[in-house]
Coordinates of C-alpha atoms in Angstrom, one line a residue:
X20 CA 28.0 100.0 3.5
X21 CA 31.0 102.4 4.5
X22 CA 34.0 101.4 5.6
X23 CA 38.0 102.3 5.7
X24 CA 40.5 101.0 2.9
X25 CA 44.2 101.4 3.0
X26 CA 45.9 102.8 -0.4
X27 CA 49.4 103.4 -1.3
X28 CA 50.3 106.2 -3.4
X29 CA 53.7 106.4 -4.9
X30 CA 55.7 109.3 -6.0
X31 CA 59.1 109.8 -7.8
X32 CA 61.6 112.1 -5.4
X33 CA 64.7 114.1 -6.3
X34 CA 67.1 114.0 -3.2
X35 CA 70.3 115.9 -3.2
X36 CA 73.7 114.1 -3.4
X37 CA 74.1 114.7 0.5
X38 CA 70.8 113.7 1.1
X39 CA 71.5 110.3 -1.0
X40 CA 74.6 109.8 1.2
X41 CA 72.6 110.4 4.1
X42 CA 69.9 107.7 3.4
X43 CA 72.4 105.4 2.2
X44 CA 74.1 105.5 5.4
X45 CA 71.0 105.1 7.2
X46 CA 69.9 102.0 5.1
X47 CA 73.3 100.7 6.1
X48 CA 72.5 101.2 9.8
X49 CA 68.9 99.7 9.7
X50 CA 70.8 96.7 8.0
X51 CA 73.1 96.3 10.9
X52 CA 70.5 96.7 13.5
X53 CA 68.4 93.9 11.9
X54 CA 71.4 91.5 11.7
X55 CA 72.2 92.3 15.2
X56 CA 68.7 92.0 16.6
X57 CA 68.4 88.6 14.5
X58 CA 71.8 87.3 16.0
X59 CA 70.6 88.6 19.5
X60 CA 67.3 86.2 19.1
X61 CA 69.2 83.2 17.5
X62 CA 72.3 83.6 20.3
X63 CA 69.6 83.7 23.3
X64 CA 67.6 80.6 22.2
X65 CA 70.6 78.4 21.6
X66 CA 72.2 79.5 24.9
X67 CA 69.2 78.5 27.1
X68 CA 66.1 78.2 24.8
X69 CA 64.9 82.1 25.7
X70 CA 62.8 84.2 23.4
X71 CA 63.8 87.9 23.0
X72 CA 60.6 89.7 22.0
X73 CA 60.1 93.0 20.0
X74 CA 59.2 94.8 23.2
X75 CA 62.5 93.9 25.0
X76 CA 64.6 95.1 21.9
X77 CA 62.7 98.1 21.5
X78 CA 63.1 99.1 25.0
X79 CA 67.1 98.6 24.5
X80 CA 67.2 101.1 21.8
X81 CA 68.1 104.1 24.1
X82 CA 71.0 102.0 25.6
X83 CA 72.2 101.1 22.2
X84 CA 72.4 104.5 21.1
X85 CA 74.6 105.3 23.9
X86 CA 76.8 102.5 23.2
X87 CA 76.9 102.9 19.3
X88 CA 76.1 106.9 18.9
X89 CA 75.9 106.7 15.2
X90 CA 72.4 105.2 15.4
X91 CA 71.1 108.9 16.6
X92 CA 71.5 109.6 13.1
X93 CA 68.5 107.6 12.2
X94 CA 65.2 108.6 13.4
X95 CA 64.0 106.7 16.5
X96 CA 60.6 105.3 14.7
X97 CA 62.6 103.9 11.8
X98 CA 64.6 101.9 14.1
X99 CA 61.3 100.7 15.8
X100 CA 60.2 99.4 12.3
X101 CA 63.2 97.7 11.8
X102 CA 62.6 95.8 14.8
X103 CA 59.1 95.4 13.7
X104 CA 60.0 94.0 10.5
X105 CA 62.2 91.3 12.1
X106 CA 59.2 90.2 14.6
X107 CA 57.0 89.9 11.6
X108 CA 59.6 87.7 9.9
X109 CA 59.6 85.8 13.2
X110 CA 56.0 85.1 13.4
X111 CA 55.7 84.5 9.6
X112 CA 58.4 81.6 10.4
X113 CA 56.2 80.2 13.4
X114 CA 53.0 80.4 11.3
X115 CA 54.6 78.5 8.3
X116 CA 56.2 76.1 10.4
X117 CA 52.8 75.4 12.2
X118 CA 50.9 75.1 8.8
X119 CA 53.4 72.4 7.6
X120 CA 55.0 74.6 4.8
X121 CA 58.7 75.8 4.4
X122 CA 59.5 77.8 7.4
X123 CA 61.7 80.2 5.9
X124 CA 63.7 81.2 8.9
X125 CA 64.6 84.8 8.7
X126 CA 68.2 85.6 7.0
X127 CA 70.8 88.1 7.6
X128 CA 70.9 90.9 5.3
X129 CA 74.1 91.4 2.9
X130 CA 75.2 94.6 1.8
X131 CA 72.7 96.0 -0.6
X132 CA 69.7 94.2 0.5
X133 CA 68.1 97.1 2.4
X134 CA 66.8 99.6 0.4
X135 CA 63.8 101.1 2.6
X136 CA 63.0 103.0 5.4
X137 CA 59.5 103.6 7.1
X138 CA 58.1 106.3 9.0
X139 CA 54.9 104.7 11.0
X140 CA 53.6 107.9 12.2
X141 CA 54.2 110.3 9.3
X142 CA 51.2 112.4 8.8
X143 CA 52.2 115.2 6.5
X144 CA 50.2 115.0 3.1
X145 CA 52.4 114.9 -0.1
X146 CA 53.2 118.0 -2.1
X147 CA 55.8 119.2 -4.6
X148 CA 58.2 119.4 -1.7
X149 CA 58.2 117.2 1.5
X150 CA 60.0 117.3 4.5
X151 CA 61.2 114.0 6.0
X152 CA 62.8 113.6 9.5
X153 CA 66.8 113.3 9.5
X154 CA 66.9 114.0 6.1
X155 CA 65.3 117.3 5.1
X156 CA 63.4 118.7 2.2
X157 CA 63.1 116.8 -0.9
X158 CA 61.4 117.5 -4.4
X159 CA 58.6 115.4 -5.3
X160 CA 56.7 114.7 -8.5
X161 CA 53.1 115.2 -7.4
X162 CA 51.7 113.5 -10.4
X163 CA 48.7 111.8 -8.7
X164 CA 46.5 113.7 -6.5
X165 CA 45.7 112.4 -3.1
X166 CA 42.0 112.4 -2.1
X167 CA 40.9 115.0 0.2
X168 CA 39.3 112.5 2.8
X169 CA 42.4 110.6 3.0
X170 CA 44.3 110.4 6.1
X171 CA 48.1 109.7 5.8
X172 CA 49.3 107.1 8.0
X173 CA 53.0 106.3 7.1
X174 CA 55.7 106.9 4.7
X175 CA 58.1 104.6 3.0
X176 CA 61.3 105.9 1.6
X177 CA 62.4 103.5 -1.2
X178 CA 65.5 103.0 -3.8
X179 CA 64.8 100.9 -6.7
X180 CA 67.5 100.5 -9.7
X181 CA 68.9 103.7 -8.3
X182 CA 65.8 106.0 -8.4
X183 CA 64.1 107.2 -5.3
X184 CA 60.5 107.1 -4.4
X185 CA 58.5 108.1 -1.6
X186 CA 55.2 105.8 -0.9
X187 CA 52.6 107.2 1.3
X188 CA 50.1 104.7 3.0
X189 CA 46.7 106.6 3.6
X190 CA 43.4 105.5 4.7
X191 CA 40.3 106.6 3.2
X192 CA 36.6 106.1 3.9
X193 CA 35.4 103.7 0.6
X194 CA 32.0 103.9 -0.3
X195 CA 30.9 100.6 -2.2
X196 CA 29.6 101.4 -5.7
X197 CA 25.9 99.7 -6.2
X198 CA 26.4 96.5 -7.9
X199 CA 25.8 97.0 -11.8
X200 CA 23.6 95.1 -14.0
X201 CA 26.4 92.6 -14.8
X202 CA 26.1 92.9 -18.4
X203 CA 28.0 91.3 -21.0
X204 CA 29.5 88.3 -18.9
X205 CA 33.0 87.1 -20.1
X206 CA 35.0 83.8 -19.4
X207 CA 38.8 84.0 -19.8
X208 CA 41.3 81.3 -20.4
X209 CA 44.9 82.6 -19.2
X210 CA 47.7 81.0 -21.4
X211 CA 51.3 81.2 -22.5
X212 CA 50.7 81.8 -26.3
X213 CA 47.4 84.4 -25.9
X214 CA 47.9 85.9 -22.1
X215 CA 43.9 85.6 -22.1
X216 CA 41.5 84.3 -24.9
X217 CA 38.0 85.7 -23.9
X218 CA 34.8 83.9 -24.9
X219 CA 33.6 86.9 -26.9
X220 CA 36.6 85.8 -29.3
X221 CA 38.8 88.7 -28.1
X222 CA 42.5 87.9 -27.1
X223 CA 45.7 89.4 -26.0
X224 CA 49.3 87.9 -27.0
X225 CA 51.9 87.4 -24.4
X226 CA 54.2 90.1 -24.1
X227 CA 56.9 88.2 -22.9
X228 CA 58.8 90.9 -21.2
X229 CA 61.5 89.0 -19.7
X230 CA 62.1 86.8 -22.6
X231 CA 62.8 89.9 -24.9
X232 CA 65.2 91.4 -22.1
X233 CA 66.8 87.8 -21.4
X234 CA 69.8 88.3 -23.8
X235 CA 70.7 91.4 -22.5
X236 CA 70.2 90.3 -18.6
X237 CA 72.4 87.1 -19.3
X238 CA 75.1 89.1 -20.7
X239 CA 75.1 91.6 -17.9
X240 CA 75.0 88.5 -15.3
X241 CA 77.9 86.6 -16.9
X242 CA 80.1 89.7 -16.7
X243 CA 78.9 90.3 -13.0
X244 CA 80.0 86.8 -12.1
X245 CA 83.4 87.4 -13.6
X246 CA 84.2 90.6 -12.1
X247 CA 85.9 90.8 -8.9
X248 CA 83.6 90.8 -5.7
X249 CA 83.3 94.0 -4.1
X250 CA 85.1 95.9 -6.8
X251 CA 83.9 99.0 -8.2
X252 CA 83.2 97.3 -11.5
X253 CA 81.3 94.8 -9.7
X254 CA 78.8 97.4 -8.0
X255 CA 78.6 99.0 -11.6
X256 CA 77.6 95.7 -13.2
X257 CA 75.1 95.1 -10.2
X258 CA 73.3 98.5 -10.6
X259 CA 72.9 97.7 -14.5
X260 CA 71.4 94.1 -13.6
X261 CA 69.1 95.6 -11.3
X262 CA 68.2 98.4 -13.7
X263 CA 67.3 96.0 -16.3
X264 CA 65.0 94.1 -13.8
X265 CA 63.3 97.4 -12.9
X266 CA 62.4 97.8 -16.3
X267 CA 60.9 94.4 -17.1
X268 CA 58.9 95.0 -13.8
X269 CA 57.6 98.6 -14.7
X270 CA 56.7 97.3 -18.3
X271 CA 55.0 94.0 -16.9
X272 CA 53.0 95.8 -14.3
X273 CA 51.6 98.6 -16.9
X274 CA 50.5 95.8 -19.2
X275 CA 48.9 93.9 -16.2
X276 CA 46.6 97.4 -15.3
X277 CA 45.9 98.3 -18.7
X278 CA 44.6 94.9 -19.6
X279 CA 42.7 94.6 -16.5
X280 CA 41.1 97.8 -17.4
X281 CA 40.2 96.8 -20.6
X282 CA 38.5 94.0 -19.7
X283 CA 36.3 95.9 -17.0
X284 CA 35.2 98.3 -19.6
X285 CA 33.7 95.7 -21.6
X286 CA 32.2 93.4 -18.8
X287 CA 30.9 93.7 -15.6
X288 CA 31.1 90.1 -14.6
X289 CA 34.2 88.0 -15.6
X290 CA 34.9 84.3 -14.8
X291 CA 38.2 83.1 -14.6
X292 CA 40.0 79.6 -13.9
X293 CA 40.9 78.7 -10.1
X294 CA 44.3 78.0 -10.7
X295 CA 47.0 77.0 -7.9
X296 CA 49.9 78.5 -9.8
X297 CA 52.3 78.1 -6.9
X298 CA 51.7 74.2 -7.5
X299 CA 51.8 74.6 -11.3
X300 CA 55.5 76.1 -10.8
X301 CA 57.0 73.5 -8.4
X302 CA 60.0 71.5 -9.6
X303 CA 59.3 68.0 -10.9
X304 CA 60.1 65.3 -8.2
X305 CA 63.2 63.3 -9.0
X306 CA 62.8 60.0 -10.4
X307 CA 65.2 56.8 -9.4
X308 CA 65.4 53.6 -10.7
X309 CA 65.9 50.3 -8.3
X310 CA 69.8 51.0 -7.8
X311 CA 69.0 54.4 -7.1
X312 CA 70.4 55.8 -10.1
X313 CA 68.6 59.4 -11.0
X314 CA 66.6 59.2 -14.4
X315 CA 65.5 61.9 -16.9
X316 CA 62.5 63.9 -15.2
X317 CA 62.4 66.8 -17.6
X318 CA 63.6 69.3 -15.0
X319 CA 65.2 71.6 -17.8
X320 CA 61.8 72.0 -19.8
X321 CA 59.7 72.5 -16.6
X322 CA 62.1 75.1 -15.8
X323 CA 61.6 76.9 -19.1
X324 CA 57.6 76.4 -18.4
X325 CA 58.1 78.3 -14.8
X326 CA 59.9 81.2 -16.2
X327 CA 57.3 81.9 -18.5
X328 CA 54.7 81.3 -16.2
X329 CA 56.4 83.7 -13.9
X330 CA 57.2 86.3 -16.9
X331 CA 53.2 86.1 -17.7
X332 CA 52.1 87.5 -14.0
X333 CA 48.8 85.5 -14.0
X334 CA 48.8 85.8 -10.2
X335 CA 49.5 89.4 -9.9
X336 CA 46.8 89.9 -12.9
X337 CA 44.1 88.3 -11.0
X338 CA 44.8 90.3 -7.9
X339 CA 44.7 93.6 -9.7
X340 CA 41.4 92.3 -11.8
X341 CA 39.8 91.5 -8.4
X342 CA 40.5 94.6 -6.4
X343 CA 39.5 96.9 -9.5
X344 CA 36.3 95.1 -9.8
X345 CA 35.1 95.7 -6.3
X346 CA 36.0 99.5 -6.5
X347 CA 34.0 99.8 -9.9
X348 CA 31.1 97.5 -8.6
X349 CA 31.4 94.7 -10.8
X350 CA 32.1 91.3 -10.1
X351 CA 34.7 88.3 -10.7
X352 CA 34.2 84.7 -9.9
X353 CA 36.7 81.8 -9.8
X354 CA 35.6 78.5 -11.5
X355 CA 37.0 75.1 -11.1
X356 CA 39.6 74.3 -13.8
X357 CA 38.8 70.8 -14.6
X358 CA 38.4 69.7 -18.0
X359 CA 37.6 73.2 -19.6
X360 CA 40.3 72.5 -22.4
X361 CA 38.9 69.2 -22.9
X362 CA 35.2 69.4 -23.0
X363 CA 33.4 70.7 -26.0
X364 CA 31.8 73.7 -25.2
X365 CA 28.7 73.0 -28.1
X366 CA 27.8 69.4 -26.7
X367 CA 29.8 68.8 -23.4
X368 CA 31.9 65.4 -25.0
X369 CA 35.3 65.3 -23.5
X370 CA 38.0 65.8 -26.5
X371 CA 41.4 64.8 -25.3
X372 CA 44.1 66.6 -26.7
X373 CA 47.7 67.3 -25.7
X374 CA 49.0 71.0 -25.2
X375 CA 50.6 71.0 -28.5
X376 CA 47.2 70.6 -30.2
X377 CA 45.9 74.2 -30.3
X378 CA 42.8 73.4 -32.4
X379 CA 39.5 71.7 -30.9
X380 CA 37.8 69.5 -33.2
X381 CA 34.7 67.4 -31.8
X382 CA 32.6 64.6 -33.3
X383 CA 29.8 67.3 -33.2
X384 CA 31.3 69.3 -35.9
X385 CA 32.2 72.3 -33.7
X386 CA 35.9 73.4 -34.5
X387 CA 37.5 76.4 -32.6
X388 CA 40.7 77.4 -31.2
X389 CA 41.6 75.5 -28.1
X390 CA 41.7 78.4 -25.8
X391 CA 38.4 79.8 -27.1
X392 CA 36.6 76.5 -26.6
X393 CA 38.0 76.9 -22.9
X394 CA 36.8 80.4 -22.4
X395 CA 33.4 79.1 -23.3
X396 CA 33.6 76.6 -21.3
X397 CA 34.7 78.7 -18.4
X398 CA 31.8 81.0 -18.9
X399 CA 29.3 78.3 -19.0
X400 CA 30.5 77.1 -15.4
X401 CA 30.5 80.3 -14.1
X402 CA 26.8 80.9 -15.3
X403 CA 25.8 78.0 -13.9
X404 CA 27.1 78.6 -10.5
X405 CA 25.4 81.8 -10.3
X406 CA 22.1 80.4 -11.3
X407 CA 22.4 77.3 -9.1
X408 CA 20.1 77.6 -5.9
X409 CA 22.0 78.5 -2.9

C-alpha cells in the first residue's frame, strides 16, 4: 500500500555575521510577539471571560505592523507561525486538563528561549546555497540527498549551541517493504548496566554520556550561578553550558541510531518490554508520621536513578527502533514486563531477587546473567503472543 509520509532533513548552514544579527533580531521579535499574544489572551479571559482565537490574532497582524513597524523585518508567514505555536500550546493545555493530567499552562518566553523560525510554505529544495526570505542567501552543507520524489513543505531555521541549521520538512510517497521472513527473532532487555542484553547473548554497555560530562557540566553551572546576571561573562558561560548539553545530545543520538541499526541488521523480529518510562521516573511520594513530620523516602537515591534513566534514552531508542523497522519491512513487538526478571526462562519457576543480584540461579540448575534470563523470557512471551490464535 502506498501512502505519504513526512520526514525531516537537517543541514548545517553558515550565515554571515550580518545574517546572524538579522536572525537573532527576528528571534527576539518572534519572542515578543508570542509574549504579547499570550498576555492578550490571558488578559481578555481575566477581564470578561472571553477567548481570543488564532484567527483574531492573525487578522490583527497588519494593524500591529502599522503600530510597530519593526515587525515588518520578519516574514509575514513566520509571524503567523508564532501565533500558531501559541494556539497549539493552548490546545495542548486544554487537552491535558481534560484528560486529568498536569495541564502546563503556556509560559512567557525569556530572553534566549526562542531559537527557531519556521516558513510554513517554503517549497524550494535544498542545495549548496539556499535563499531565505528576509535573510538572503546562505551556504548550506548538502551532505544528504533529498529524494527526487520528495516535496518540501516547510523550512525551519534553528540555532543550537551557537550552530545554525536548516530543517526541511518534506512529504514523500512511502511504499511499504514487503514483510520479510522475520528470521532470527530476538528479545531484548533494557538496563542501566548493559544498555540492552539480547536473547542471543549479545549486549551493549551503557555509554553514560551525561555521567561522563557531569563534572565539566557541574563546574560550568556553578560558575554560571555565581556570575552577575545578564553580564557578558554570564552569557559566555551560558553558551558554554548549552554547548556541553548539545554535545551530550549529539553523542547520545548517534549511539541510539547505530545501536538500533545493529539490532535490525541481525533480526527481523524484535521483542521488548512495554515499559512505562514516565512512571518509572516519577518522584517518590512524601512520607509522614502521625505528627505530620516528614520521613526519609529515598528521594535522593531515586533522583540519581532518574538521571541514569534519562541519560540512557530508552524511550527515544524504542521510537527509533520502531520507525526504522517499519521502513525495513521488519517487526517490533512490546510484551508485558511483569516477572520477566524473576521467572526462570528454563523451567518457569519464580526466583525472587533484588536489583543488586545480577545472576539468576534456579533450583532446576539453570544459571545465567539476570538480564540474559529476562531477555529469554521476553523472547518466549513474544513468540507465544504471535502464535496465539486471534
